[in-house]
Coordinates of C-alpha atoms in Angstrom, one line a residue:
M1283 CA 29.6 -124.2 44.0
S1284 CA 30.4 -125.7 40.6
K1285 CA 31.4 -129.3 40.2
L1286 CA 34.8 -128.0 38.9
A1287 CA 35.5 -125.9 41.9
L1288 CA 34.4 -128.7 44.3
G1289 CA 36.6 -131.1 42.4
S1290 CA 39.6 -128.7 42.7
I1291 CA 39.0 -128.4 46.4
R1292 CA 38.9 -132.0 46.9
F1293 CA 42.0 -132.6 44.8
G1294 CA 43.8 -130.0 46.8
E1295 CA 42.8 -131.6 50.0
C1296 CA 44.0 -134.9 48.7
L1297 CA 47.4 -133.5 47.8
I1298 CA 47.7 -131.9 51.3
F1299 CA 46.8 -135.2 52.8
T1300 CA 49.3 -137.2 50.9
G1301 CA 51.9 -134.6 51.3
K1302 CA 51.5 -134.7 55.1
L1303 CA 51.8 -138.6 54.9
Q1304 CA 54.9 -138.6 52.9
L1305 CA 56.5 -135.9 55.2
Y1306 CA 55.5 -137.7 58.4
W1307 CA 56.8 -141.0 57.0
F1308 CA 60.2 -139.6 56.4
L1309 CA 60.2 -138.1 59.9
V1310 CA 59.3 -141.2 61.6
V1311 CA 61.9 -143.2 59.6
F1312 CA 64.7 -140.9 60.5
R1313 CA 63.6 -140.5 64.1
Y1314 CA 64.1 -144.2 64.6
F1315 CA 67.3 -144.5 62.6
I1316 CA 65.8 -145.6 59.4
C1317 CA 65.8 -149.4 60.0
G1318 CA 63.7 -149.1 63.2
G1319 CA 61.2 -146.6 61.6
I1320 CA 60.4 -147.9 58.1
Y1321 CA 57.8 -150.4 59.2
P1322 CA 56.1 -148.3 61.9
A1323 CA 55.9 -145.4 59.6
T1324 CA 54.4 -147.6 56.8
A1325 CA 51.9 -148.9 59.3
A1326 CA 50.9 -145.4 60.3
V1327 CA 50.5 -144.4 56.6
I1328 CA 48.3 -147.4 55.9
H1329 CA 46.4 -146.7 59.1
Y1330 CA 45.4 -143.2 57.9
L1331 CA 44.7 -144.3 54.3
I1332 CA 42.2 -147.0 55.6
K1333 CA 40.5 -144.4 57.7
S1334 CA 40.2 -142.1 54.7
Y1335 CA 38.5 -144.9 52.8
E1336 CA 36.0 -145.3 55.6
G1337 CA 35.4 -141.6 55.8
N1338 CA 36.6 -141.7 59.4
Q1339 CA 37.0 -138.3 61.0
E1340 CA 40.4 -139.4 62.3
A1341 CA 41.7 -139.0 58.7
H1342 CA 40.9 -135.3 58.8
Q1343 CA 42.7 -134.9 62.1
L1344 CA 46.1 -135.9 60.6
N1345 CA 48.9 -134.0 62.2
W1346 CA 52.5 -134.9 63.4
K1347 CA 51.5 -135.8 66.9
N1348 CA 48.7 -138.2 65.8
F1349 CA 50.9 -139.8 63.2
L1350 CA 53.8 -140.3 65.6
R1351 CA 51.5 -141.8 68.2
T1352 CA 50.1 -144.2 65.6
A1353 CA 53.6 -145.2 64.6
Q1354 CA 54.5 -145.8 68.2
I1355 CA 51.4 -148.0 68.9
N1356 CA 52.4 -150.2 65.8
F1357 CA 56.2 -150.0 66.6
K1358 CA 56.9 -153.3 68.1
Q1359 CA 54.6 -155.5 66.1
S1360 CA 55.3 -153.9 62.7
N1361 CA 59.0 -154.2 63.3
Q1362 CA 58.7 -157.9 64.3
V1363 CA 56.5 -158.7 61.3
G1364 CA 58.8 -156.6 59.0
F1365 CA 62.2 -158.0 60.0
L1366 CA 60.9 -161.6 60.3
S1367 CA 59.4 -161.3 56.8
G1368 CA 62.7 -159.9 55.5
F1369 CA 64.6 -162.8 56.8
I1370 CA 62.1 -165.4 55.4
G1371 CA 62.1 -163.6 52.0
V1372 CA 65.9 -163.5 51.8
F1373 CA 66.0 -167.1 52.9
L1374 CA 63.6 -168.2 50.2
Y1375 CA 65.2 -166.1 47.5
V1376 CA 68.8 -167.5 48.3
D1377 CA 67.5 -171.0 48.2
L1378 CA 65.8 -170.4 44.9
R1379 CA 69.0 -169.0 43.4
I1380 CA 70.9 -171.9 44.7
A1381 CA 68.3 -174.3 43.3
L1382 CA 68.5 -172.5 39.8
V1383 CA 72.4 -172.5 39.6
F1384 CA 73.4 -175.8 41.4
T1385 CA 70.6 -178.2 41.9
R1386 CA 68.7 -177.5 38.6
N1387 CA 65.9 -179.7 39.7
I1388 CA 62.7 -178.6 38.2
Y1389 CA 60.5 -179.9 41.0
V1390 CA 62.7 -178.3 43.8
T1391 CA 63.0 -175.1 41.9
G1392 CA 59.2 -175.0 41.2
C1393 CA 58.4 -175.6 44.9
L1394 CA 60.7 -172.9 46.0
G1395 CA 59.3 -170.5 43.3
V1396 CA 55.7 -171.2 44.4
L1397 CA 56.7 -170.7 48.2
L1398 CA 58.4 -167.2 47.3
L1399 CA 55.3 -166.2 45.4
L1400 CA 53.0 -167.1 48.3
F1401 CA 55.3 -165.4 50.7
I1402 CA 55.3 -162.2 48.7
G1403 CA 51.5 -162.3 48.4
T1404 CA 51.2 -162.8 52.2
F1405 CA 53.6 -159.9 52.9
L1406 CA 51.3 -157.5 51.1
Y1407 CA 48.6 -158.2 53.6
L1408 CA 50.7 -158.3 56.8
I1409 CA 50.8 -154.6 57.8
P1410 CA 47.2 -153.8 56.8
S1411 CA 46.2 -156.9 58.9
I1412 CA 48.2 -155.5 61.9
V1413 CA 46.8 -152.1 61.5
R1414 CA 43.2 -153.1 61.3
Y1415 CA 43.1 -156.1 63.7
R1416 CA 45.9 -155.7 66.2
L1417 CA 46.8 -159.4 66.0
T1418 CA 49.6 -161.4 67.6
L1419 CA 52.7 -162.1 65.4
K1420 CA 51.5 -165.6 64.6
D1421 CA 47.9 -164.6 63.9
S1422 CA 49.1 -161.8 61.7
F1423 CA 50.8 -164.3 59.3
R1424 CA 47.8 -166.5 59.4
Q1425 CA 45.3 -163.8 58.7
A1426 CA 47.5 -162.3 55.9
F1427 CA 47.8 -165.7 54.3
F1428 CA 44.1 -166.4 54.5
L1429 CA 43.5 -162.9 52.8
L1430 CA 45.8 -163.9 50.0
L1431 CA 44.0 -167.2 49.4
V1432 CA 40.6 -165.6 49.1
N1433 CA 41.7 -162.6 47.2
I1434 CA 44.1 -164.0 44.5
P1435 CA 42.6 -162.1 41.6
N1436 CA 42.6 -158.8 43.7
T1437 CA 46.2 -159.6 44.6
I1438 CA 47.3 -159.9 41.1
V1439 CA 45.6 -156.5 40.4
M1440 CA 47.3 -155.0 43.4
L1441 CA 50.7 -156.1 42.2
I1442 CA 50.0 -154.7 38.7
G1443 CA 48.8 -151.4 40.3
M1444 CA 51.8 -151.1 42.6
G1445 CA 54.1 -151.6 39.6
I1446 CA 52.3 -148.8 37.6
A1447 CA 52.4 -146.5 40.7
L1448 CA 56.2 -147.2 41.1
V1449 CA 56.8 -146.5 37.4
A1450 CA 54.5 -143.3 37.4
S1451 CA 56.3 -141.9 40.5
F1452 CA 59.5 -141.7 38.4
Y1453 CA 57.9 -140.0 35.3
I1454 CA 55.2 -137.7 36.6
P1455 CA 56.8 -134.8 38.5
L1456 CA 54.0 -134.3 41.0
L1457 CA 54.0 -138.0 42.1
V1458 CA 57.6 -137.9 42.8
L1459 CA 56.9 -135.8 45.9
V1460 CA 54.6 -138.6 47.3
P1461 CA 55.9 -142.0 46.2
V1462 CA 55.3 -143.7 49.6
P1463 CA 51.6 -142.8 49.9
L1464 CA 51.0 -143.4 46.3
F1465 CA 52.5 -147.0 46.5
L1466 CA 50.7 -147.8 49.7
L1467 CA 47.4 -146.4 48.4
V1468 CA 47.1 -149.3 45.9
N1469 CA 48.3 -151.8 48.5
S1470 CA 46.0 -150.6 51.3
W1471 CA 43.0 -150.2 49.1
F1472 CA 42.9 -153.8 47.7
A1473 CA 43.9 -155.1 51.3
Y1474 CA 41.0 -153.1 52.7
Q1475 CA 38.6 -154.5 50.1
G1476 CA 39.7 -158.0 51.0
M1477 CA 39.4 -157.4 54.7
R1478 CA 35.9 -155.9 54.2
K1479 CA 34.9 -158.9 52.2
L1480 CA 35.8 -161.2 54.9
E1481 CA 34.2 -159.1 57.5
K1482 CA 30.9 -159.0 55.7
A1483 CA 31.1 -162.8 55.2
N1484 CA 31.6 -163.4 58.9
E1485 CA 28.6 -161.1 59.7
K1486 CA 26.2 -163.2 57.8

């Protein structure tokens, strides 16, 4: 089989895989009345993306039943982390806005700005950490923050890549069909690299 034909087959398989992830993500989100389904569905997508990076057979067994089971396994923990993160993020953002408008103290504003950036960076590693390590709520935040600290350059590249993916999904017709897997592909890939880096360091 020629390289072109082989490449076409793999591209088709990739489209089918991402298409399924997008469809199942929507189904889980609506199954749990949107708010209750966003984080479990996202955790399930990241789970299967990481499995695909590892060449795990589970990625080839993606179907609705398996996806739903994965979302249900991560339901409680992902929602706890997601809603708590949302509260913290809104709290920090409101405080920063108040500091900018009313306080206008450069030190207070600077500290709040740094805290908000650290929080955003930590949030990027939270769900991948839950999916891979099955940690408690407290340990999930600790692990995610540690991953941020040891992967700051990769985190910056991750944010840039996620921004490019977001823009591309609006302008490339084919990508409009799979915005969630495309967006999470960048996030999960760099998070996975960071986690593997730590795992290899701990093995030595």
